[in-house]
Structures are given as structure tokens and as C-alpha cells.
Tab-separated table of C-alpha atoms and ligand atoms in Angstrom:
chain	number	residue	atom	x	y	z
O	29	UNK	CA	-39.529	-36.090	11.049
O	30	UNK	CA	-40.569	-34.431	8.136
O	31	UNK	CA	-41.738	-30.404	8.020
O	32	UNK	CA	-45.113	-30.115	6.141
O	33	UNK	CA	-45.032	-26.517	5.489
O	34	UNK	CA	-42.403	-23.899	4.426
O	35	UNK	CA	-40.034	-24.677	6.956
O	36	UNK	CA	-39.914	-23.590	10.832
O	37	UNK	CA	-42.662	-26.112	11.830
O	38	UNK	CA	-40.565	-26.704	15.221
O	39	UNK	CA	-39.234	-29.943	14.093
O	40	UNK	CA	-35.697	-29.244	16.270
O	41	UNK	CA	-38.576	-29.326	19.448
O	42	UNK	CA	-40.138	-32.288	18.316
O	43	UNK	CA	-36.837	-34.355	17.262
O	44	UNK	CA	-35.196	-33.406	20.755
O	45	UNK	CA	-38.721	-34.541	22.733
O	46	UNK	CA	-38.337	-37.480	20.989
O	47	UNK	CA	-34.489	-38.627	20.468
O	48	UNK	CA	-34.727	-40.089	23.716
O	49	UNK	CA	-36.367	-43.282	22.111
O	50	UNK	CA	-34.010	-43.963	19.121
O	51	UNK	CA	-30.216	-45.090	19.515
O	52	UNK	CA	-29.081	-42.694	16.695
O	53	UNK	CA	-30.332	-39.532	15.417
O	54	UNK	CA	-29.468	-37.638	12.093
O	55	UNK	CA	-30.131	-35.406	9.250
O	56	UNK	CA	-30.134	-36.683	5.279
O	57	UNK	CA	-30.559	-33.305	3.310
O	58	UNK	CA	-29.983	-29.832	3.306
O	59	UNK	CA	-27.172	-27.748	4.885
O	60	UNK	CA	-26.640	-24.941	7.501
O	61	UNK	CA	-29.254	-23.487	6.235
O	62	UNK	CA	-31.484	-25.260	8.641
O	63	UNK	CA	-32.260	-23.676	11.999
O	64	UNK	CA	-33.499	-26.028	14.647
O	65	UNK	CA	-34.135	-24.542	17.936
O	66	UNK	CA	-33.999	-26.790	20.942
O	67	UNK	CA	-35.165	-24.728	24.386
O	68	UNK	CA	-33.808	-26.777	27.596
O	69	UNK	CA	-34.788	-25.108	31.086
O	70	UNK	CA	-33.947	-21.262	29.743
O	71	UNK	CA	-30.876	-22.122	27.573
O	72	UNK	CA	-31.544	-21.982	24.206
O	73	UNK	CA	-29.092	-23.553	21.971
O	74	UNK	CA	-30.022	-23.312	17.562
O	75	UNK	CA	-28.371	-26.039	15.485
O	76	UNK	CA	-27.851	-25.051	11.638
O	77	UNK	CA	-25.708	-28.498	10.922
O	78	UNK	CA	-25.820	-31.019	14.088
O	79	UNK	CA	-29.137	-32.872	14.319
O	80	UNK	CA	-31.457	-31.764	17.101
O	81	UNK	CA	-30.856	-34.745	19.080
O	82	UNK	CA	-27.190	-33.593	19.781
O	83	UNK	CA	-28.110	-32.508	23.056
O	84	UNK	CA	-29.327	-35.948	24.307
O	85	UNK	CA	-25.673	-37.822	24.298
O	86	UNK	CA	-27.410	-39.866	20.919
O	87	UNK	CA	-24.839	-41.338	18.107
O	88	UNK	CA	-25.179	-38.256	15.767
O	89	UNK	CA	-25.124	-39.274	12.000
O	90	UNK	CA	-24.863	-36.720	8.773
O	91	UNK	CA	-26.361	-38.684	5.748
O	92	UNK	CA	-24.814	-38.452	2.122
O	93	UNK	CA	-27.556	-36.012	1.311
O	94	UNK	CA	-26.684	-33.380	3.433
O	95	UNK	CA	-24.133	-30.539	1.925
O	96	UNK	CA	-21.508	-29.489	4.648
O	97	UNK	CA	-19.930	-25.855	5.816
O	98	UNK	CA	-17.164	-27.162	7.659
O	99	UNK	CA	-16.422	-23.771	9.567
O	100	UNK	CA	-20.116	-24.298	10.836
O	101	UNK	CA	-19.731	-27.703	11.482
O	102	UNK	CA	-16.317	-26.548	13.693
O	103	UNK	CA	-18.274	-23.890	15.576
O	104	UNK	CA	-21.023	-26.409	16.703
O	105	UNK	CA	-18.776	-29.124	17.673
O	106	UNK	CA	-17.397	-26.551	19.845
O	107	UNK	CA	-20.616	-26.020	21.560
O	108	UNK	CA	-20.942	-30.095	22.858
O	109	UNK	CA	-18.991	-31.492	25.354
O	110	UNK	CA	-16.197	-33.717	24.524
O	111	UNK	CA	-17.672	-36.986	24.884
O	112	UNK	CA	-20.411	-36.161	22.869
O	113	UNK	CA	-18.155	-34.494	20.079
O	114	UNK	CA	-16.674	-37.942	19.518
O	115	UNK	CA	-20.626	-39.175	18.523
O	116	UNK	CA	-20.590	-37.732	15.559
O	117	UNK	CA	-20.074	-39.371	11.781
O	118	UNK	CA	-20.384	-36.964	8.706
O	119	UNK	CA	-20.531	-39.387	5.264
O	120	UNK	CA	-18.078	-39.491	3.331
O	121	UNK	CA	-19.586	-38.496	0.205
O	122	UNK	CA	-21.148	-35.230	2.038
O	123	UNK	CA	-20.943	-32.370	-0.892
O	124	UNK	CA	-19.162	-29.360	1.348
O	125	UNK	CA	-19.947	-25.761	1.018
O	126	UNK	CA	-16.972	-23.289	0.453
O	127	UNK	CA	-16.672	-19.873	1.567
O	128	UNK	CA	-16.909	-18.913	-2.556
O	129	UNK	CA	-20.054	-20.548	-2.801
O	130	UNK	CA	-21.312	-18.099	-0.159
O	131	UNK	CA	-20.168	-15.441	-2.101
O	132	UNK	CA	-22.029	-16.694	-4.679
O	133	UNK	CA	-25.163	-17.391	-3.124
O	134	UNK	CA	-25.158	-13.256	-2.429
O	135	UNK	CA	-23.988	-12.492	-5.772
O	136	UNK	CA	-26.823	-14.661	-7.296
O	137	UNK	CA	-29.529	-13.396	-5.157
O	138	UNK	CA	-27.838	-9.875	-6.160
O	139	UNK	CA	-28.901	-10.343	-9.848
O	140	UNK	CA	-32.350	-11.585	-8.378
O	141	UNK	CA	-32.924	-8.446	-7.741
O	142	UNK	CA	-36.805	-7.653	-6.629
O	143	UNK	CA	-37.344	-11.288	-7.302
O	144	UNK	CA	-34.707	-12.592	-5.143
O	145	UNK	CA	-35.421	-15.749	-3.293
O	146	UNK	CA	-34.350	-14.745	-0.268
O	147	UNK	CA	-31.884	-17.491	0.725
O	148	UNK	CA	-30.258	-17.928	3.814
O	149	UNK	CA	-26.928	-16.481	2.152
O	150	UNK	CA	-25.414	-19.963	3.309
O	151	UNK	CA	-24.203	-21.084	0.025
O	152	UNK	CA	-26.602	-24.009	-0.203
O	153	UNK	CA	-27.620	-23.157	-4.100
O	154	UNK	CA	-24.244	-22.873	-4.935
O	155	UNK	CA	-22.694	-25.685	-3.092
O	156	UNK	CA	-25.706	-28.457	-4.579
O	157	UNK	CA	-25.770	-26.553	-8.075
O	158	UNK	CA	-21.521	-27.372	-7.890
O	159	UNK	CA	-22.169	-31.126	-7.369
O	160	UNK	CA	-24.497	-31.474	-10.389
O	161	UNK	CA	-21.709	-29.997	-12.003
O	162	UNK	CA	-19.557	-32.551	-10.507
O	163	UNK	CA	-17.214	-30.266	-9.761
O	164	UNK	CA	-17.908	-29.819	-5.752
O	165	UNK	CA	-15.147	-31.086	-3.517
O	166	UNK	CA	-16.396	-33.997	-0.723
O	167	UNK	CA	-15.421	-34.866	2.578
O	168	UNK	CA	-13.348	-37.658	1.145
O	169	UNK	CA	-11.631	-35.404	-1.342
O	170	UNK	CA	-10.418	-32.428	1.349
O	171	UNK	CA	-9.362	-35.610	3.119
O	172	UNK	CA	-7.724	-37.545	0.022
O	173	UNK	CA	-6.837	-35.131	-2.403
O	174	UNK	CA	-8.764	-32.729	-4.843
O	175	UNK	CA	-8.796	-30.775	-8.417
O	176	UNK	CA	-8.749	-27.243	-6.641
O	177	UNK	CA	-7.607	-26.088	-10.073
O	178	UNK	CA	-10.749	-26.621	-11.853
O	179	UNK	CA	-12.804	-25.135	-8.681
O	180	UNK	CA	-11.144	-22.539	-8.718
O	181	UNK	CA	-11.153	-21.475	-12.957
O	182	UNK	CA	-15.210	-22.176	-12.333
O	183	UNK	CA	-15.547	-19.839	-9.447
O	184	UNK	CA	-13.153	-17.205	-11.521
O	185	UNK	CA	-15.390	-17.443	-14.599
O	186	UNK	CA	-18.508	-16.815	-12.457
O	187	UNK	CA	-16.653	-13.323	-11.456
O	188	UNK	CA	-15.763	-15.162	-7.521
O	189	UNK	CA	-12.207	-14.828	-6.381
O	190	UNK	CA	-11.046	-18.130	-5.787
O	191	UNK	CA	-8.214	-16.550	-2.879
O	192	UNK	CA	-8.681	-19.063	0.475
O	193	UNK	CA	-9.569	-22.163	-1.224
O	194	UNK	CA	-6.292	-23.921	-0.345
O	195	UNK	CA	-6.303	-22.434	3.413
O	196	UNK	CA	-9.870	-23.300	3.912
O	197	UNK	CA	-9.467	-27.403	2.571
O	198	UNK	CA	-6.047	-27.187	4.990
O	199	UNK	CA	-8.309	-25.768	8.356
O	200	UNK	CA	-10.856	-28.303	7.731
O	201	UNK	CA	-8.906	-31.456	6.868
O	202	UNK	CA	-8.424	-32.551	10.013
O	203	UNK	CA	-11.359	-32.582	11.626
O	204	UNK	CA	-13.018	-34.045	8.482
O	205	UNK	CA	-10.678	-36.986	8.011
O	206	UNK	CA	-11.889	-37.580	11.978
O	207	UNK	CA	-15.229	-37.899	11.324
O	208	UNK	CA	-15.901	-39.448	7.986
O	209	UNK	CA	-17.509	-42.829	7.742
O	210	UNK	CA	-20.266	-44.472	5.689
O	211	UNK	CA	-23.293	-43.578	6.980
O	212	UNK	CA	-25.795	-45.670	4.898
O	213	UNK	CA	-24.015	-48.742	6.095
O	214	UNK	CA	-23.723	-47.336	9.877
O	215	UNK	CA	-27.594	-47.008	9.743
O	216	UNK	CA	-28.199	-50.677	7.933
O	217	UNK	CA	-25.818	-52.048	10.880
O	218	UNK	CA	-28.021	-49.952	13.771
O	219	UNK	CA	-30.839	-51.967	12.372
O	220	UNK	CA	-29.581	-55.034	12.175
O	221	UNK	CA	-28.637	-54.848	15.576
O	222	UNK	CA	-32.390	-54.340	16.705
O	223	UNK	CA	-31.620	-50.248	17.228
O	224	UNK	CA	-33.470	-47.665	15.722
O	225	UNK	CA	-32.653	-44.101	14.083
O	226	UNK	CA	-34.605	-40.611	13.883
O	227	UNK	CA	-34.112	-38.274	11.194
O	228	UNK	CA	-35.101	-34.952	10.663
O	229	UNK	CA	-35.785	-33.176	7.370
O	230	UNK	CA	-34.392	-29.867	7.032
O	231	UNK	CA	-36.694	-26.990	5.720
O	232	UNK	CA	-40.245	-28.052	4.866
O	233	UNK	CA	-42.383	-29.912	2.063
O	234	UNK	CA	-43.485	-26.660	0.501
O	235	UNK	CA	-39.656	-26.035	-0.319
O	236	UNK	CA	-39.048	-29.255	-1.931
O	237	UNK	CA	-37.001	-28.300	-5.018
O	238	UNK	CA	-39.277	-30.363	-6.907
O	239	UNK	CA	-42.525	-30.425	-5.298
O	240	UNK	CA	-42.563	-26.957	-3.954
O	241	UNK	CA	-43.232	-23.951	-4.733
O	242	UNK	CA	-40.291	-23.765	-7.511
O	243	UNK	CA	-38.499	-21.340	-8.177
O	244	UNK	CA	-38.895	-19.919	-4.515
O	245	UNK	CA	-37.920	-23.049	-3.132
O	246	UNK	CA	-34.616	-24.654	-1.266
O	247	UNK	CA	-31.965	-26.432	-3.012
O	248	UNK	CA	-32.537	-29.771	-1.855
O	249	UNK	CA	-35.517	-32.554	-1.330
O	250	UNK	CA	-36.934	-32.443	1.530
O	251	UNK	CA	-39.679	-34.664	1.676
O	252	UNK	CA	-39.849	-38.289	3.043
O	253	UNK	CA	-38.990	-40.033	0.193
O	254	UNK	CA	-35.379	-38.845	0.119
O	255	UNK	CA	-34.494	-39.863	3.381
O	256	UNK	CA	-33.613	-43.472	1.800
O	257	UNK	CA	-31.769	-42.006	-1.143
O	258	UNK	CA	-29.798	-39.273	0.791
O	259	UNK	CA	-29.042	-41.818	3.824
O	260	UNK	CA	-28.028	-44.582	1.233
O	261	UNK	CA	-29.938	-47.468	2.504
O	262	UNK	CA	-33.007	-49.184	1.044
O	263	UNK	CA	-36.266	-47.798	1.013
O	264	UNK	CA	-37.465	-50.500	2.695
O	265	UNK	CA	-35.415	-49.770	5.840
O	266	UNK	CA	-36.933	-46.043	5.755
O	267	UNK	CA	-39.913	-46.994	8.322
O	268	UNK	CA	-42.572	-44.335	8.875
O	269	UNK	CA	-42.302	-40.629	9.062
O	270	UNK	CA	-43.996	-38.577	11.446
O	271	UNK	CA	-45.062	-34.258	9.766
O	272	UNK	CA	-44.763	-31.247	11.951
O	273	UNK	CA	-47.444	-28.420	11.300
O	274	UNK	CA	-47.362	-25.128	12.936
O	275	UNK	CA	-50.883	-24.652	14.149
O	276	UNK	CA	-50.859	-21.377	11.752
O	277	UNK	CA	-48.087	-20.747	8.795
O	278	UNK	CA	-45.476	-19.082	8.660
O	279	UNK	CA	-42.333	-18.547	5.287
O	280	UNK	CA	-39.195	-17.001	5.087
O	281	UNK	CA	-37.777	-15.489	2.336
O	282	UNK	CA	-39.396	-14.533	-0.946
O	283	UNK	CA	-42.056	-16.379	-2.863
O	284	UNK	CA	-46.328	-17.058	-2.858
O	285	UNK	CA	-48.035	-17.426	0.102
O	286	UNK	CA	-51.921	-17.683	0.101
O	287	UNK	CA	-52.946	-17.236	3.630
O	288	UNK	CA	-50.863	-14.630	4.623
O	289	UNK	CA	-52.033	-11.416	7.033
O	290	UNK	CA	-50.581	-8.443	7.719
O	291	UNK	CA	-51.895	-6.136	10.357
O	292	UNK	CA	-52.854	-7.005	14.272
O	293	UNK	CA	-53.160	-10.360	14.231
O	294	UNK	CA	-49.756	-10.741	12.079
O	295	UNK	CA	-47.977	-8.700	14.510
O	296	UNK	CA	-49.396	-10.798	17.569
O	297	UNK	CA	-48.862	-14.425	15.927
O	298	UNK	CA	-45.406	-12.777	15.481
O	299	UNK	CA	-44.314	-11.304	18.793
O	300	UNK	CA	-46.161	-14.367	20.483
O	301	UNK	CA	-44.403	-16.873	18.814
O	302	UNK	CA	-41.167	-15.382	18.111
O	303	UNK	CA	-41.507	-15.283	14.655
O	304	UNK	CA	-37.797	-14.539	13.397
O	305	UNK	CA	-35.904	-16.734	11.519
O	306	UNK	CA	-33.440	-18.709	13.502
O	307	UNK	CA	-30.491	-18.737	10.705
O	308	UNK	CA	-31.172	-15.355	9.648
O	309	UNK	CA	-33.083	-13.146	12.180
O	310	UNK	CA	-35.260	-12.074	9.545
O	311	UNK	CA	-39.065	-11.483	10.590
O	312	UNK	CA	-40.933	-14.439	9.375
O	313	UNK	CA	-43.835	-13.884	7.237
O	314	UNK	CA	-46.793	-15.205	8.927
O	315	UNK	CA	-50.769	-16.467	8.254
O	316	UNK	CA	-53.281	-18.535	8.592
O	317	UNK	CA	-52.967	-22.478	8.557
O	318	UNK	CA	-53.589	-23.455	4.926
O	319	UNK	CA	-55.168	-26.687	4.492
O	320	UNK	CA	-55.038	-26.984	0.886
O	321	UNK	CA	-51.122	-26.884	1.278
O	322	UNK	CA	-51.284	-28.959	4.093
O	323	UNK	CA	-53.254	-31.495	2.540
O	324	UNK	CA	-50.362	-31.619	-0.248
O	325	UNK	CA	-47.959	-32.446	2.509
O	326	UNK	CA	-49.906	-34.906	3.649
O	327	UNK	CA	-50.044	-37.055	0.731
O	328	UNK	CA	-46.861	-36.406	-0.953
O	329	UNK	CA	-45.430	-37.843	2.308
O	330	UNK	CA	-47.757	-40.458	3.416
O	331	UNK	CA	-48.210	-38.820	6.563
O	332	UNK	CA	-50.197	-40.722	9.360
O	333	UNK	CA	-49.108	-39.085	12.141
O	334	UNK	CA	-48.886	-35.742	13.303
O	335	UNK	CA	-47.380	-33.257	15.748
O	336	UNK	CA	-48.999	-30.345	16.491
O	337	UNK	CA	-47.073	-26.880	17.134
O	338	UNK	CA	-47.200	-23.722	18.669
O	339	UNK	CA	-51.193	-24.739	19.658
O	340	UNK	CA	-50.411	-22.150	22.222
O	341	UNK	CA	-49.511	-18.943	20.355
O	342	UNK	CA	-52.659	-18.842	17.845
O	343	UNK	CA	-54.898	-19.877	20.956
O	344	UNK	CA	-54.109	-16.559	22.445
O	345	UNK	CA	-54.419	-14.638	19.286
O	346	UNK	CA	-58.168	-15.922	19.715
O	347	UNK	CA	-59.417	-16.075	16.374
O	348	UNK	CA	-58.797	-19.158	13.885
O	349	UNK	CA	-59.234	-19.716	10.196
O	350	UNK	CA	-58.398	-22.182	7.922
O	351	UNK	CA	-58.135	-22.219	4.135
O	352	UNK	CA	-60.102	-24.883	3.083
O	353	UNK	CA	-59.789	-23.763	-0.817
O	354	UNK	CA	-57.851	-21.442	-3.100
O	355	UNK	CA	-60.735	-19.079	-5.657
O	356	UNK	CA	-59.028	-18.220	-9.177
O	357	UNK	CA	-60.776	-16.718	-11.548
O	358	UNK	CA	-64.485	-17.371	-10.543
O	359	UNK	CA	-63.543	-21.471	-9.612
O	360	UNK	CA	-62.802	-22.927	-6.210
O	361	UNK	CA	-60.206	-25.302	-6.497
O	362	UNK	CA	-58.526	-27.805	-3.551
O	363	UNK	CA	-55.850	-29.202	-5.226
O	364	UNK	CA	-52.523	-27.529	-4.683
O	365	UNK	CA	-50.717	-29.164	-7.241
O	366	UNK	CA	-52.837	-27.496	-9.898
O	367	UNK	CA	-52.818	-24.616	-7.944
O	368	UNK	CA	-48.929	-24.095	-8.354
O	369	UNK	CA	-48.755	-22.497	-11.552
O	370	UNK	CA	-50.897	-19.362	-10.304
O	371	UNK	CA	-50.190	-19.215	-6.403
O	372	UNK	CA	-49.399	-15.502	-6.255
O	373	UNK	CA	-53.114	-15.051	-7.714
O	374	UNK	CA	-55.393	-16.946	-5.438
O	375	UNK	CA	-57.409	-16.116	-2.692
O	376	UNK	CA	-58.449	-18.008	0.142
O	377	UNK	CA	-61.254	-19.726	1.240
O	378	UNK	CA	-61.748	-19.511	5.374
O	379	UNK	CA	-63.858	-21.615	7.135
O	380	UNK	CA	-64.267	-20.252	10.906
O	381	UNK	CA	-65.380	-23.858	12.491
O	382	UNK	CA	-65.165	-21.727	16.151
O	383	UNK	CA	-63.371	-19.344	18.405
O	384	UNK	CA	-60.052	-20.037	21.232
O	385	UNK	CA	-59.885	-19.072	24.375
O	386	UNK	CA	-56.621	-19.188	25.220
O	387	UNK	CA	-57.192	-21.491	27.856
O	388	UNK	CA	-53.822	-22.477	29.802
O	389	UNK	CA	-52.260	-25.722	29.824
O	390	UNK	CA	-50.934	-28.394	31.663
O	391	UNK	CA	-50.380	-31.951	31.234
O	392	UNK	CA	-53.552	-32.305	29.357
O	393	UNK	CA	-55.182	-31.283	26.228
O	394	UNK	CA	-56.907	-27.420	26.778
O	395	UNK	CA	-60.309	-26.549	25.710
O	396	UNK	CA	-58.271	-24.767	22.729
O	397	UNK	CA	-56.037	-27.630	21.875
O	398	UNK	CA	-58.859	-30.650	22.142
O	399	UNK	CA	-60.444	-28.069	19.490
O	400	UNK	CA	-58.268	-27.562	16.928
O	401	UNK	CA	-56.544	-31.659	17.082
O	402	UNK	CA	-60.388	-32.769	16.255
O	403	UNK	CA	-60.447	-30.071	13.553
O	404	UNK	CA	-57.102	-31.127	11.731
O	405	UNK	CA	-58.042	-34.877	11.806
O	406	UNK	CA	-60.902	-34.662	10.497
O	407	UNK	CA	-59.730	-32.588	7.769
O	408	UNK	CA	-56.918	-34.221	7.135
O	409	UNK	CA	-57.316	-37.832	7.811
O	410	UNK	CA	-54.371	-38.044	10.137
O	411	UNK	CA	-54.028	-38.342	13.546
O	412	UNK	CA	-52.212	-36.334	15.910
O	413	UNK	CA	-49.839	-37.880	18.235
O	414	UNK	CA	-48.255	-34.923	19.676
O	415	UNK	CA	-49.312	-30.976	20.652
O	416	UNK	CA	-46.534	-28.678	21.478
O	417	UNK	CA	-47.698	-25.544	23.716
O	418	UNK	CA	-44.369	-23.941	24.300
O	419	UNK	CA	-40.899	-24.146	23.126
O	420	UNK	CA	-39.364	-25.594	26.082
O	421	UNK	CA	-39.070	-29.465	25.994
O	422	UNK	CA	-41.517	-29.958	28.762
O	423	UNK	CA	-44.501	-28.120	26.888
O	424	UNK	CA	-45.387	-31.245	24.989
O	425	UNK	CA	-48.678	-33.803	25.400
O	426	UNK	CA	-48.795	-37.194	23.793
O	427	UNK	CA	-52.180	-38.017	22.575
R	12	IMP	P1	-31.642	-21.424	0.771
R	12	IMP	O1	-32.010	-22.779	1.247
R	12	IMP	O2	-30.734	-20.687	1.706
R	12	IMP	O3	-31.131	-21.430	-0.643
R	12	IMP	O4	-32.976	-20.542	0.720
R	12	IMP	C1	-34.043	-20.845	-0.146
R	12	IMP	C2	-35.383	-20.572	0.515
R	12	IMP	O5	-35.576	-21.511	1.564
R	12	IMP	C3	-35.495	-19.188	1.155
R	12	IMP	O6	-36.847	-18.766	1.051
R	12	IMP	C4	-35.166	-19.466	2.613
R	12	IMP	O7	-35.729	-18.511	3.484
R	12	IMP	C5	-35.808	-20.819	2.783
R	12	IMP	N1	-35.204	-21.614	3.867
R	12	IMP	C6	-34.022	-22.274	3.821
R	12	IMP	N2	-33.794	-22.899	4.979
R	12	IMP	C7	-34.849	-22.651	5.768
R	12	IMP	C8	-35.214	-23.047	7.089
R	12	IMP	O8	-34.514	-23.796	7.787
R	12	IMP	N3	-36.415	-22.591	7.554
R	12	IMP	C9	-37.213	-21.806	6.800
R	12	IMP	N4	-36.938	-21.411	5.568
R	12	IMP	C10	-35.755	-21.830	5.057
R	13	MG	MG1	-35.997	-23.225	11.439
């Protein structure tokens, strides 16, 4: 389940509807950063580490790829009951985040400045930059044994008191050592046995450290092709992923953003869909869907099937636009990639195909909704399997 915009598409929603079907769910990059909000009945629960599907009693699996706070990890394992605490593998070769590396992650967004990327503060950066560096501990070194000396002379030369280091390893050995295991091989042995295994990206194409929209990006890859490589199994075993796409756009944090709005609209998309970030209660940024972006998405992760969110919220704002094109400098251009190096300086091109009503909805497709999937697969050559009308896990229709 891969997010196709800047993050927030309501992949937790989608994963949950969906775990029901797979013997095994799990995540294969990113960190607590993620916030994946899962509504059941009126209790809302907001997973930064476990995968969405923790709620449904699945086998919960935490790929390679993913970097681990283990105070976060404690907190959430807190949350589930016992026998599904007991579900849960975390690789072995998990990179882990360390309370310096949060300090870090402030200090470096500090020297930012006005161009600060606006991270979630969660140490991600640090904790990922540490492992190129080879010098981040693993789960299998707080449970066999680590160079804390080294750590901590790296952490003093980038101005960080290294103080708590030792404690910290000691409070999360335990539980660590517990739940270590090779995932890759875990996931090779599900399918071997005839089972099956959903996993969800964490933060969204356009935040791909690679292919997004660098340097206002995430720390990690988050498209479809790295759920092989940060799993560890063969490509071949990585079946097909499924995008989310908000039915409008919203970003966190710092960084370009063509369609965006301010004004009534922006307040109303919003209020109406409860536009704050889930990690970091910040107000999300919000606009109009952007197709050239989407597009991007599309193709860089072979999307062919599509679920459709928050259909709801923007048919009650009434109006809809889509960016069909970015104009720079007297040319119209489609192509995102090229579009990159100048983001901050386009503008958008709208098309206005029609109006919403804000028809209600049921078990069935609204006036609204029947609208807007037509629109989006014929734009984007894709179809849509799945429209999500409200955040409970009831509010979804599979087309
Ligand atoms: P970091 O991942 O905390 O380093 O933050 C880098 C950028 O990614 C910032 O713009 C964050 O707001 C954004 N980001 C990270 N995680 C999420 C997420 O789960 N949803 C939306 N944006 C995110
Ligand atoms: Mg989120």
C-alpha cells in the first residue's frame, strides 16, 4: 500500500479495511515518523511504529528497512492486548533511533533556520544518516553487544550530550531481544506456505528521498520498489501494490507545493477533513489534487489500482479542480520530473471538468463519487478499486 502524494493519503484506513484478507501485515521503511490513523466505532487509535493492521489480531512484521524508537515501540505495545503483543517480529537488522538523534533532528532543523524542513522532530534524519555512517546501533547489537564508545565521541563532536545512552540500550534490551527475528525469511516462509502479506509504505511518493521533492523530503524510500529491498526478499516475491490518493492534497512540513490554497476553501478542506498532522498536530497544508504529481506516482510505482480518499470532504467543499499542468516561464509543461528543479515557481493549470454536490452516501457510489472515480481513471489510466467517504472503517465501497 503505497502513498502517492506527500504523505497522509489515509493509507492506516485503507491497510486496516483491508488486513482482514492477508495472514501477515507489516511496514518496510520509515520510522515513528509515520502516523496512521485507524477509526473503529468512535475509538480512534494513531500508530507511529506498529503497522495499521495491529488492530485485526494479524502476525505483525517490521521489515529491515524500517528505523526503530524503541520507547515508541514500548508505548504501542502497551496499547494491544497481550495476545496480540506476542504477534509481533521487529528484524533484526532494524537501524534504532536514540534519544540523541532526536536531539539532533531539532538541532539540525535549528540551523535550517527559515528553510527548515519541518521534520517530525522524531530523529528519523539522524538515525538513517547514522547507519550510512555505519555507526548506528541495531536491534541485534542492543541485544548482543555494541561500540557505545564511538556513538557516543560522534554525537559529542556534533555538540549532543551523549548522557543516557547506556540506560536507554539497558530499558530496551529486553523487549528487543523478545522480538527480533528475520523478517525477509519469515515473509519468504508465509509464501511458501500459500499465505499472503500486506505492507504499507510510510509517508508518500512525493517524499521519496530520491524521487521526491529533495531536499524537503523524508529520510527514507518510500516508493514500491523498496518494499523488496527493505523486507529482504526477492523482487519477484513483491506482488502488486495498490496507491492511496487523497481526493485533494494535502503536505506537512516545509517545502514546494503547486496547488496549494489558502483562504475559504483551505480552511473548509481543513476543518472538514481534520487536516492536522497525526504525529505532530501541526495544521496540514492543504490544495487542490495535482495530477501532474499524481501522474509521477503513478508511474514511478506501477500503480494499477487505486483507492480513493476522503471523496467525502472535497464533495462538500463543492467546488473541484485539478492541475492538469504546471506554466513556467511562458511553457506548459506535464512532466513532473522536469518540473522538480523549479517547483516553488510554477503555477497551475485547473481544469474544472464539473461541480459536487455533496450528495450523501451509503453503500454505493454518490452522484459526487461516480464523478470524480470516472475523472481520475481517465486521467490517469488506473482504476479505482476502493472510495473512502469517512474515516471510520465502515465508510468504504469496493468498486
Ligand atoms: P522527517 O521524516 O521527520 O525527517 O520529516 C521530513 C518531512 O517529511 C517533513 O516535511 C515531514 O512533515 C514529512 N513527513 C514525515 N513523516 C510524515 C508522515 O507520516 N505524513 C506526512 N508527512 C510526513
Ligand atoms: Mg499520516
Amino acid at each position: 500500500m503505497i502513498g502517492l502524494q506527500w504523505g497522509d493519503e489515509g493509507k492506516g484506513k485503507i491497510v486496516d479495511y483491508l488486513a482482514g484478507g492477508f495472514d501477515a501485515v507489516g511496514r518496510f521503511s520509515g520510522g515513528s515518523n509515520a502516523g496512521h490513523t485507524v477509526v473503529i466505532g468512535r475509538r480512534k487509535h494513531t500508530f507511529h511504529l506498529l503497522p495499521s493492521g495491529a488492530l485485526k489480531g494479524k502476525e505483525l512484521l517490521i521489515g529491515a528497512g524500517v528505523t526503530v524508537d524503541p520507547v515508541v515501540l514500548r508505548d504501542e505495545l502497551s496499547l494491544l492486548r497481550a495476545d496480540l503483543r506476542s504477534r509481533l517480529m521487529v528484524d533484526a537488522r532494524c537501524s534504532l533511533v536514540t534519544p540523541q538523534d532526536k536531539e539532533l533532528d531539532r538541532s539540525l532543523e535549528r540551523m535550517r533556520g527559515a528553510s527548515s524542513i519541518g521534520t517530525t522532530k522524531r530523529g528519523i534524519g539522524p538515525s538513517y544518516a547514522l547507519r550510512a555512517l555505519r555507526l548506528s546501533p541495531r536491534v541485534s547489537d542492543l541485544v548482543d553487544g555494541f561500540d557505545y564508545a564511538s556513538l557516543s565521541e560522534l554525537y559529542r563532536r556534533l555538540s549532543v550530550d551523549p548522557a543516557g545512552l547506556i540506560v536507554w540500550a539497558d530499558e530496551s534490551r529486553e523487549l528487543l531481544g523478545r522480538l527480533s527475528g528475520d523478517v525477509g525469511a519469515r515473509v519468504v516462509d508465509i509464501d511458501e506456505k500459500g499465505g499472503s502479506a500486506l505492507f504499507e509504505g510510510s509517508q508518500g511518493t512525493l517524499l521519496d528521498l530520491i524521487h521526491g521533492s529533495y531536499p524537503y523530503v523524508t529520510s527514507t524510500h518510500t516508493l514500491a520498489s523498496y518494499i523488496p529491498a527493505g523486507l529482504g526478499i526477492p523482487p519477484s516475491l513483491a506482488g502488486k501494490s495498490m496507491g492511496v490518493a487523497k481526493a485533494y492534497t494535502t503536505r506537512v512540513g516545509g517545502g514546494p507545493f503547486p496547488t496549494e490554497i489558502e483562504g475559504p476553501v483551505a480552511e473548509k478542506l481543513r476543518s472538514l477533513g481534520n487536516e492536522y498532522g497525526a504525529t505532530t498536530g501541526r495544521p496540514r497544508r492543504v490544495g487542490w489534487l495535482d495530477l501532474v504529481a499524481l501522474k509521477y506516482a503513478v508511474r514511478l510505482n506501477g500503480i494499477s489500482e487505486l483507492a480513493l480518499t476522503k471523496v467525502d470532504v472535497l464533495s462538500q467543499v463543492g467546488e473541484f479542480k485539478a492541475c492538469v499542468a504546471y506554466q513556467h516561464e511562458g511553457s506548459e509543461s506535464s512532466d513532473f520530473q522536469s518540473a522538480l528543479s523549479h517547483l516553488p515557481d510554477v503555477e497551475p493549470v485547473y481544469d474544472s471538468p464539473f461541480n459536487l454536490r455533496g450528495g450523501t452516501y451509503g453503500h454505493r457510489l454518490s452522484t459526487d463519487g461516480r464523478k470524480l472515480v470516472d475523472y481520475l481513471e481517465a486521467q490517469l489510466k488506473t482504476e479505482v478499486k476502493l472510495v473512502s467517504y469517512g474515516e471510520e472503517r465502515s465508510k468504504t465501497i469496493e468498486l
